[in-house]
Short mmCIF file of C-alpha atoms in Angstrom, two decimals:
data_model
loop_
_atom_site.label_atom_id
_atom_site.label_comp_id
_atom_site.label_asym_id
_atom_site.label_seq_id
_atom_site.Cartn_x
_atom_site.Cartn_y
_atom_site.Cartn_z
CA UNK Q 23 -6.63 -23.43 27.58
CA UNK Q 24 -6.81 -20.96 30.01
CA UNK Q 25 -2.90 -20.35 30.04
CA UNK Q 26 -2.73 -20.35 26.41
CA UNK Q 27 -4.93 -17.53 26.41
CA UNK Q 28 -3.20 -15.27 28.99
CA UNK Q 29 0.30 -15.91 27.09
CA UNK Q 30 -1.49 -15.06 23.88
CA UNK Q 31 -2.47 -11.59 25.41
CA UNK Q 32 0.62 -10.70 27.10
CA UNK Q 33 2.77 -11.19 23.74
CA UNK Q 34 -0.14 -8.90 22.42
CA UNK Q 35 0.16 -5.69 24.86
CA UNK Q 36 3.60 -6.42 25.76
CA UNK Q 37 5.59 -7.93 22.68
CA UNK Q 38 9.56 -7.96 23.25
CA UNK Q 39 11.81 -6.83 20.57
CA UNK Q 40 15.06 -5.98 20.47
CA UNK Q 41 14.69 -3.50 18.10
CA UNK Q 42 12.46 -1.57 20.43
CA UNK Q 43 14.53 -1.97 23.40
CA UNK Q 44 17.39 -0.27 21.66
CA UNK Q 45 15.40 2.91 20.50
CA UNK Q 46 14.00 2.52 24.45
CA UNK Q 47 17.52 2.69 26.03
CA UNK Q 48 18.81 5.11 23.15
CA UNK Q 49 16.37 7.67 23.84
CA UNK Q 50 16.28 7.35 27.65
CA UNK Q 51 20.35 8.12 27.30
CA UNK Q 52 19.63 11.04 24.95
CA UNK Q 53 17.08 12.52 27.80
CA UNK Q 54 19.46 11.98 30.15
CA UNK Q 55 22.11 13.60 28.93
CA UNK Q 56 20.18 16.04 27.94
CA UNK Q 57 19.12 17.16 31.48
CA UNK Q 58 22.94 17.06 32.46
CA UNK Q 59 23.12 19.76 29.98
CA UNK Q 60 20.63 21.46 31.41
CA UNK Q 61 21.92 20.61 34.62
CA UNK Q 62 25.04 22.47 34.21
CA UNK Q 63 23.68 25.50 32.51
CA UNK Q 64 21.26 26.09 34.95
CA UNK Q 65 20.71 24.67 39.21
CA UNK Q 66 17.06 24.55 39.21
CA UNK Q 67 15.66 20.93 39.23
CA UNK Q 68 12.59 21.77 37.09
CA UNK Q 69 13.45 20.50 33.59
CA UNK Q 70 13.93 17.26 33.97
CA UNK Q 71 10.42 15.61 34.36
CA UNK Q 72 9.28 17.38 31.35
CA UNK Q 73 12.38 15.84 29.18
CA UNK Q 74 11.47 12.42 30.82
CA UNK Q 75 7.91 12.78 29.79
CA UNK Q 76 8.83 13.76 26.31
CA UNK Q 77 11.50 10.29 26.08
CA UNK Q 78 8.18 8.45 27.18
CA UNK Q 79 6.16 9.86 24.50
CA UNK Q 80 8.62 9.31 21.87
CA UNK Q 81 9.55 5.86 22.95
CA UNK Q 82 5.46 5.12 22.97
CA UNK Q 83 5.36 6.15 19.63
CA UNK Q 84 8.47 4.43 18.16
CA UNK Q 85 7.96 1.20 20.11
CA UNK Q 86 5.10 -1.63 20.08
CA UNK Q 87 3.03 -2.57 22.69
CA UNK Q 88 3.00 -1.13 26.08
CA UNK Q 89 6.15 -2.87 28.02
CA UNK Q 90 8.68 -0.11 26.78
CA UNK Q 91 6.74 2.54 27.68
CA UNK Q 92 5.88 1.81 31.10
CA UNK Q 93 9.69 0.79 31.35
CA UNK Q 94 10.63 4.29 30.01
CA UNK Q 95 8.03 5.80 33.04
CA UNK Q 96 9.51 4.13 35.45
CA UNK Q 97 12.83 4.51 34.51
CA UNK Q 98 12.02 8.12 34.10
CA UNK Q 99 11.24 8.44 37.87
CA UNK Q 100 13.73 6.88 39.26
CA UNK Q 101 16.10 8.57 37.15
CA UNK Q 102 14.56 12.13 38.12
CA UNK Q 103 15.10 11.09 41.10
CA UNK Q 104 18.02 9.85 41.66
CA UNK Q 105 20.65 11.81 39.33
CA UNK Q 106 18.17 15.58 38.79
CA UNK Q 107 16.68 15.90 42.21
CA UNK Q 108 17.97 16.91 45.33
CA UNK Q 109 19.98 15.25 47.24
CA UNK Q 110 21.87 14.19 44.42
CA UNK Q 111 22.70 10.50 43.52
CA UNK Q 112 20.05 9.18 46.31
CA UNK Q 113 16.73 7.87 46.43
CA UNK Q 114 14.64 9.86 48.44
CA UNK Q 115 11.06 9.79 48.71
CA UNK Q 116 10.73 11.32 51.89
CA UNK Q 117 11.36 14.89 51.39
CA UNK Q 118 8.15 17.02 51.80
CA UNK Q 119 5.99 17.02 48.09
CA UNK Q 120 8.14 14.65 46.89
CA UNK Q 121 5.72 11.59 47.22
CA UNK Q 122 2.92 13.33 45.21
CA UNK Q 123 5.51 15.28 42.31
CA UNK Q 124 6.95 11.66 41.59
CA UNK Q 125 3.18 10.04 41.60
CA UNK Q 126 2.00 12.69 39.42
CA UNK Q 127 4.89 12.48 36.76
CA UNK Q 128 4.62 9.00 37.11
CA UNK Q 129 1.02 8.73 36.03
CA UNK Q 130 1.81 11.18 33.27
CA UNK Q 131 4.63 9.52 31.86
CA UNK Q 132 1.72 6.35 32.03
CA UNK Q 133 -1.34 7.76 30.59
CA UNK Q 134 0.66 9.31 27.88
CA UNK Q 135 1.97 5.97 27.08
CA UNK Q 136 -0.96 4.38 27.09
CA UNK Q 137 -2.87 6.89 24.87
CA UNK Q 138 0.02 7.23 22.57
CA UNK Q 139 -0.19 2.89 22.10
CA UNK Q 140 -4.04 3.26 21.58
CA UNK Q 141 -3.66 5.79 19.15
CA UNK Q 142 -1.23 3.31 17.28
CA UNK Q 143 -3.11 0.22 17.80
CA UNK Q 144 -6.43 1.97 16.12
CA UNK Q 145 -4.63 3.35 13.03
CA UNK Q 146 -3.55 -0.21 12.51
CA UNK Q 147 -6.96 -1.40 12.75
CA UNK Q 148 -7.69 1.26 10.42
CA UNK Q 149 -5.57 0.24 8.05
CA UNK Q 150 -6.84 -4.08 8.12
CA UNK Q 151 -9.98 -2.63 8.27
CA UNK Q 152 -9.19 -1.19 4.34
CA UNK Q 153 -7.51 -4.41 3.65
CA UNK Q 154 -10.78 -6.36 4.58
CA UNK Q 155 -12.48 -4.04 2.90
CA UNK Q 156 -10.56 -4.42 -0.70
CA UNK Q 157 -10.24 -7.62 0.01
CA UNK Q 158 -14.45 -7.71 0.17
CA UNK Q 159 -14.08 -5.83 -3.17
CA UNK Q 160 -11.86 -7.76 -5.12
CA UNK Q 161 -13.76 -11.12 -4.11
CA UNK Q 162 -16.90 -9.48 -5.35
CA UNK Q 163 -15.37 -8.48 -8.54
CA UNK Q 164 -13.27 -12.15 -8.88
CA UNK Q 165 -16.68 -13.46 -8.73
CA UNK Q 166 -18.17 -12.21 -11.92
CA UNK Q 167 -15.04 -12.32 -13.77
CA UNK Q 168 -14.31 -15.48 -13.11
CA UNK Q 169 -17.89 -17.28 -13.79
CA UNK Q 170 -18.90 -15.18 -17.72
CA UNK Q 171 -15.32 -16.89 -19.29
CA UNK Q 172 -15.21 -20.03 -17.31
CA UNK Q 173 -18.55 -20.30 -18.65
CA UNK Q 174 -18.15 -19.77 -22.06
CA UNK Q 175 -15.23 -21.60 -22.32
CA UNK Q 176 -17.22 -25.05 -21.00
CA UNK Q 177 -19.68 -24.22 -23.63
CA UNK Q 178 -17.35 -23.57 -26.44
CA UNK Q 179 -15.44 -26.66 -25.96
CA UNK Q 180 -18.75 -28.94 -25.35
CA UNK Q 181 -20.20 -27.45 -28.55
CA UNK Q 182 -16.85 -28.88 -30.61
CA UNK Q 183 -17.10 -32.62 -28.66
CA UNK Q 184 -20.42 -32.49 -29.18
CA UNK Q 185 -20.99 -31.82 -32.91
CA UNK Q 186 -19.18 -33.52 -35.05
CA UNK Q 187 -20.20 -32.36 -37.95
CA UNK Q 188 -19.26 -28.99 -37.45
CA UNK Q 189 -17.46 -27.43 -40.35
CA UNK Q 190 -13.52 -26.31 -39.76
CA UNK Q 191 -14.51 -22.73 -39.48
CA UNK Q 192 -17.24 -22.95 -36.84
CA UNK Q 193 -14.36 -25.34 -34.72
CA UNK Q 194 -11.83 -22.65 -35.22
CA UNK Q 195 -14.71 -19.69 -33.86
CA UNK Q 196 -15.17 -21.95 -31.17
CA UNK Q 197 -11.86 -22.79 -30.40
CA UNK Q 198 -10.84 -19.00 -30.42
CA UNK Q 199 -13.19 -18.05 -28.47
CA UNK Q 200 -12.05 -20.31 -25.74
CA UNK Q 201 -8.81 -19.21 -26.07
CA UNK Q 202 -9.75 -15.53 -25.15
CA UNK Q 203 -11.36 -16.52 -22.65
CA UNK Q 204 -8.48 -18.59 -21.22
CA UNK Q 205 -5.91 -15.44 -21.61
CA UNK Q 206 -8.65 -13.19 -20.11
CA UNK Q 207 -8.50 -15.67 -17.03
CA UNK Q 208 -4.71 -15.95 -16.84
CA UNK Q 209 -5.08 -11.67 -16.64
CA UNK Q 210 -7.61 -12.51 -13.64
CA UNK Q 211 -5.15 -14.75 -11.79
CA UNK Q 212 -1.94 -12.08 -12.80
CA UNK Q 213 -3.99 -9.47 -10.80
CA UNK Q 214 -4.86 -11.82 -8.06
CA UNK Q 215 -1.30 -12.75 -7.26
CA UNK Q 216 0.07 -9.12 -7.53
CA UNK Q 217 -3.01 -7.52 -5.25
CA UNK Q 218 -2.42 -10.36 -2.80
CA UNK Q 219 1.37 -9.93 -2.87
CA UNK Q 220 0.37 -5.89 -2.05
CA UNK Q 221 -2.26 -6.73 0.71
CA UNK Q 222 0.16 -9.29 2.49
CA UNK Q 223 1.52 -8.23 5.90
CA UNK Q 224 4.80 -9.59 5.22
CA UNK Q 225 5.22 -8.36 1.54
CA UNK Q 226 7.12 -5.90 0.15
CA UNK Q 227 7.64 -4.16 -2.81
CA UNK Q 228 11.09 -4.36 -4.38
CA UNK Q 229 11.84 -1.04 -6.17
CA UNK Q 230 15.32 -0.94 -8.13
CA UNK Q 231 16.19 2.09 -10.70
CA UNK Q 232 14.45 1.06 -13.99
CA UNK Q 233 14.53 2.77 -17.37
CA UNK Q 234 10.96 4.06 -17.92
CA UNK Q 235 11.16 3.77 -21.66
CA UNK Q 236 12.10 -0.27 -21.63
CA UNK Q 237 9.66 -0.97 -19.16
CA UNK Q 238 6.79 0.76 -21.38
CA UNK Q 239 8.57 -1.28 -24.11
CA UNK Q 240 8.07 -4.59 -23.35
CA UNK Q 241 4.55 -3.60 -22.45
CA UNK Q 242 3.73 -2.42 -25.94
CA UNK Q 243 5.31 -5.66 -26.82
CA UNK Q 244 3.20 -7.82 -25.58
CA UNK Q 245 0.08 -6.02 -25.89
CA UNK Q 246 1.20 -5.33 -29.60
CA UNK Q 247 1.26 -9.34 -30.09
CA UNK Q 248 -2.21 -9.91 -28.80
CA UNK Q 249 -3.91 -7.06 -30.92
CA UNK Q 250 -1.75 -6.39 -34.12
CA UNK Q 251 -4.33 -4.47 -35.14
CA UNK Q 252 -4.56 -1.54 -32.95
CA UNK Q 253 -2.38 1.42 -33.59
CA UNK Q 254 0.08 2.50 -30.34
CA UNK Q 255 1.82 5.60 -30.45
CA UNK Q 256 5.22 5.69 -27.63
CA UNK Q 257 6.24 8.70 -26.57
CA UNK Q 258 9.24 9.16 -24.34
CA UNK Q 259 12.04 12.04 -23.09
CA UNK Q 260 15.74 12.17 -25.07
CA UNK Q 261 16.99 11.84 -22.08
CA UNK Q 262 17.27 8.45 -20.28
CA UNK Q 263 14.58 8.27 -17.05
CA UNK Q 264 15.02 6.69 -14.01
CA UNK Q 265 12.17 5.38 -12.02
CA UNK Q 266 12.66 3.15 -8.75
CA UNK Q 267 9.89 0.45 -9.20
CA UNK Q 268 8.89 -2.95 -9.20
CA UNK Q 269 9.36 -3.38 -12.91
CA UNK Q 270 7.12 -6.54 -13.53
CA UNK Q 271 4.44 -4.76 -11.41
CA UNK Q 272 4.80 -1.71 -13.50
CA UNK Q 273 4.62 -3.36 -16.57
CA UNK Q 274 1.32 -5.41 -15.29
CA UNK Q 275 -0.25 -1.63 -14.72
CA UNK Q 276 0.54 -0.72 -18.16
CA UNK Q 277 -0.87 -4.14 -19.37
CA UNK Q 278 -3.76 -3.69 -17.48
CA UNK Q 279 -4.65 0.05 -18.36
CA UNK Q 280 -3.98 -0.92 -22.64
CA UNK Q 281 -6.32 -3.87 -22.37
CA UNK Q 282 -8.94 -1.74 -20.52
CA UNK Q 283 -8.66 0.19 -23.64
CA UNK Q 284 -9.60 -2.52 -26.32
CA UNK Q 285 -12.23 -4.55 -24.08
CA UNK Q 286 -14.01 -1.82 -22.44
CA UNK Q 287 -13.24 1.79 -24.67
CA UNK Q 288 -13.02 -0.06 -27.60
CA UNK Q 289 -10.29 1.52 -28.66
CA UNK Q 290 -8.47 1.69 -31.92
CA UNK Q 291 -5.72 4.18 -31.41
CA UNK Q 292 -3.81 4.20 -28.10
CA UNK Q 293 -0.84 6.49 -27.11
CA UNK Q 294 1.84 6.14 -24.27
CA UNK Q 295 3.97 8.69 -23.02
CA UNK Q 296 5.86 9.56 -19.86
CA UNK Q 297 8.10 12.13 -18.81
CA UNK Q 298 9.26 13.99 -16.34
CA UNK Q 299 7.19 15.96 -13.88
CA UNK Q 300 8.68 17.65 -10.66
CA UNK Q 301 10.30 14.99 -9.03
CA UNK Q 302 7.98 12.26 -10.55
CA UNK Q 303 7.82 10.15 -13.52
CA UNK Q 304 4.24 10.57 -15.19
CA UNK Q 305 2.87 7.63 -17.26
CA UNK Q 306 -0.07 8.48 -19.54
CA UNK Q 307 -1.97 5.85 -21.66
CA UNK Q 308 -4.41 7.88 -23.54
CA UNK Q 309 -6.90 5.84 -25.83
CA UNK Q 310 -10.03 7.19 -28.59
CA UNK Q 311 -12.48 4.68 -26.88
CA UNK Q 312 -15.42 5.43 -25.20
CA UNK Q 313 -15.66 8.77 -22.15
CA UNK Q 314 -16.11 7.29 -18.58
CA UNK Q 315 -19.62 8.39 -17.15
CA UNK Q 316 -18.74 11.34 -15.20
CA UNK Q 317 -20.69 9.63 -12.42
CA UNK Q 318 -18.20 6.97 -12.09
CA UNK Q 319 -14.43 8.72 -12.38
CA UNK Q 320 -14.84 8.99 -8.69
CA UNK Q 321 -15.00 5.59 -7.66
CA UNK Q 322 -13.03 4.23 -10.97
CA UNK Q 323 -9.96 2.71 -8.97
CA UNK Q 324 -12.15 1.09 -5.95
CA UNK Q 325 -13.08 -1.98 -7.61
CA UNK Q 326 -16.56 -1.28 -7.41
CA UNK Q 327 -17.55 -0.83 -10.71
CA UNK Q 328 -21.01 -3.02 -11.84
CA UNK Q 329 -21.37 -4.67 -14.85
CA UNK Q 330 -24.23 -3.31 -15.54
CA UNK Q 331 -22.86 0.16 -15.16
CA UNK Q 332 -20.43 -0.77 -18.15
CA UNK Q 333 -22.63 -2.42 -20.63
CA UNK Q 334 -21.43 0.45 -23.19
CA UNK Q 335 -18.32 -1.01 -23.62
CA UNK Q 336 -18.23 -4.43 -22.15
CA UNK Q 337 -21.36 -6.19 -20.82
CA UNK Q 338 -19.76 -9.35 -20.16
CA UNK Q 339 -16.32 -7.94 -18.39
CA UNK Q 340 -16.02 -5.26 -15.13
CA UNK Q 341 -13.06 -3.32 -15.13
CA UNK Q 342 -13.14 -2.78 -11.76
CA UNK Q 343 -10.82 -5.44 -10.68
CA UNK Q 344 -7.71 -4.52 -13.19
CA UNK Q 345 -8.09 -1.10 -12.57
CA UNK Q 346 -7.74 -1.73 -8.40
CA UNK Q 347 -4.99 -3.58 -9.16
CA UNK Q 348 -3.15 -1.02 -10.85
CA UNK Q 349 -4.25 1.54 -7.73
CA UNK Q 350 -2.98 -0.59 -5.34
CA UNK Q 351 0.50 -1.06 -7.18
CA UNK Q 352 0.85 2.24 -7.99
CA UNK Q 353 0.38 3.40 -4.24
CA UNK Q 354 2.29 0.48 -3.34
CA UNK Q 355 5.18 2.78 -4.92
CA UNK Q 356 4.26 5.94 -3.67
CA UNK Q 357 2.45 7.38 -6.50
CA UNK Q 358 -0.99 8.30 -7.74
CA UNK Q 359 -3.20 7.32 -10.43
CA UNK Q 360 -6.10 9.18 -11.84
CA UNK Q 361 -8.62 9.01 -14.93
CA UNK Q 362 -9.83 11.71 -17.06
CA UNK Q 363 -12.11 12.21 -20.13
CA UNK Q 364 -10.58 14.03 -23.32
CA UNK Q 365 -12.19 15.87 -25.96
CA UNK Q 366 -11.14 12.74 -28.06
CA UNK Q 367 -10.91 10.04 -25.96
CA UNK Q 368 -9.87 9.03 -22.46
CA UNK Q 369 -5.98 9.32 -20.31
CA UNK Q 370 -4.93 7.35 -17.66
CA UNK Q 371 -1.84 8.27 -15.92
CA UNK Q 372 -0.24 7.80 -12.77
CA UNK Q 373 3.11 9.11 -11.22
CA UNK Q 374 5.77 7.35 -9.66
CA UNK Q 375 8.57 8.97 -7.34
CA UNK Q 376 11.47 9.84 -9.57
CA UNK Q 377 15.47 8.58 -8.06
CA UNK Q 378 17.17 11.32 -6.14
CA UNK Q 379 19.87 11.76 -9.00
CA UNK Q 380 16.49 12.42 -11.28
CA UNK Q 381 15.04 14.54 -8.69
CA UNK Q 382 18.17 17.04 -8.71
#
């Protein structure tokens, strides 16, 4: 047990790649010829420690762990040393000051190697401390959306197996009703799988040049074929636009921020547009539903809206959990997203990076 433990720690502080050894021995051969540079422009012998520290900071920075920098510190004295130092092309630690001026740069070149790992290591913690955190989130939301269909769908389908005598139409409320219920919870698992996908370590996000317009088309489609009776207005440029993205995860933001519209604005006119805006792609989905309480447009993409807070528009349903969804993809691509009240209604738009062709 006890060896298991001390391999599991050095593979932690001093991982190997090869990666990292070849922006290790890259650099240190950059520094170094750097300082013959130097060398030949001017005899003193004071630049090259400073150049060495600088490769150690770099290669700390660039590398994981701590076994590349220390081997860039060390490798950074000797080298002083033995090529920048005189007598040239000898090891010689015996000169007078020598002893302490190679201690001192070495302990440099290792304190800044170890700060500049630390510094690393806590803005990865940082960033699985977020994960946890809307991880924590989306399990809180999961839970209530999960239990109010799953719920009603038990009770719709016991009420038809256990009355007989209903009449055709009450069976076919019933029966409907499930069935919402049953798409609302395929929605739920859509979002699970694409937040989880996000969130995963090993995941990423597969962005190919799509046309804007057919991606907010087959959108439309589908949402178009669930509520035939809500009006939706598309708006795009003459011009065909470009947007590296994920195109099913796009499509899944669109979904999302249209069916927010119907369950929670209750909406009856909805209107799409994007075009171009600098060099990013802006989506809008503007809807005449309900205005967002001003109190919570701050915290609207966190996944920590209450049911309770949105019992104006949906009691039953939190849109807290689609709407952190479509944060996370849309960051995921390196956009934004944002919500605003209109005069008329409410917009939600986000940006995406445009190509570089669409950028020119």
């Amino acid at each position: 047990m006890h060896t298991k433990k001390t391999k599991f720690k050095l593979s932690t502080w001093f991982p190997f790649s090869w990666r990292d050894l070849l922006i290790t021995g890259v650099i240190l051969l950059c520094a170094a010829e750097l300082c013959i540079l130097l060398q030949m422009a001017d005899t003193s012998d004071g630049f090259a420690s400073p150049v060495f520290v600088l490769a150690v900071l770099l290669i700390s920075r660039l590398t994981t762990g701590y076994l590349y920098g220390l081997i860039a510190a060390v490798s950074g004295v000797v080298c002083v040393n033995f090529i920048f130092t005189y007598p040239y092309w000898a090891v010689n630690f015996t000169i007078a000051g020598y002893p302490l001026t190679f201690f001192t740069f070495l302990m440099v070149s290792v304190i800044t190697c170890t700060l500049t790992t630390q510094a690393r290591q806590q803005e990865r913690l940082r960033s699985e401390n977020e994960k946890e955190k809307m991880r924590a989130n989306l399990l809180r939301s999961v839970s209530h959306d999960i239990r109010t269909p799953l719920t009603s769908i038990v009770g719709s389908t016991s009420a038809v197996l256990e009355n007989p005598g209903l009449s055709v139409e009450e069976r076919q409320e019933l029966l409907e009703d499930a069935r919402d219920e049953a798409q609302w919870l395929i929605r739920v698992v859509e979002n699970l799988l694409s937040i989880t996908r996000i969130g995963a370590d090993q995941a990423q996000i597969t962005k190919e040049p799509e046309a804007a317009e057919e991606v907010m088309g087959e959108a439309v489609r589908k949402f178009r074929k669930r509520f035939p009776g809500t009006s939706v207005c598309v708006s795009v440029p003459d011009d065909l636009l470009l947007v590296p993205m994920d195109a099913i995860l796009i499509e899944q933001v669109l979904s999302n921020l249209l069916e927010n519209a119907i369950f929670h604005g209750k909406a009856v006119h909805v209107k799409l547009s994007v075009q171009k805006d600098g060099p990013y792609a802006r989506f809008s989905v503007w809807n005449d539903g309900y205005h967002i309480p001003d109190k919570d447009l701050p915290t609207l993409f966190e996944g920590t809206l209450k049911h309770s807070e949105s019992t104006d528009c949906d009691g039953k349903r939190s849109m807290g959990l689609g709407l952190s969804v479509c944060q996370a993809i849309v960051h995921a691509h390196g956009g934004s997203i944002e919500a605003r009240n209109t005069e008329d209604g409410v917009e939600f738009s986000f940006r995406l990076p445009c190509s570089e062709e669409e950028q020119v």
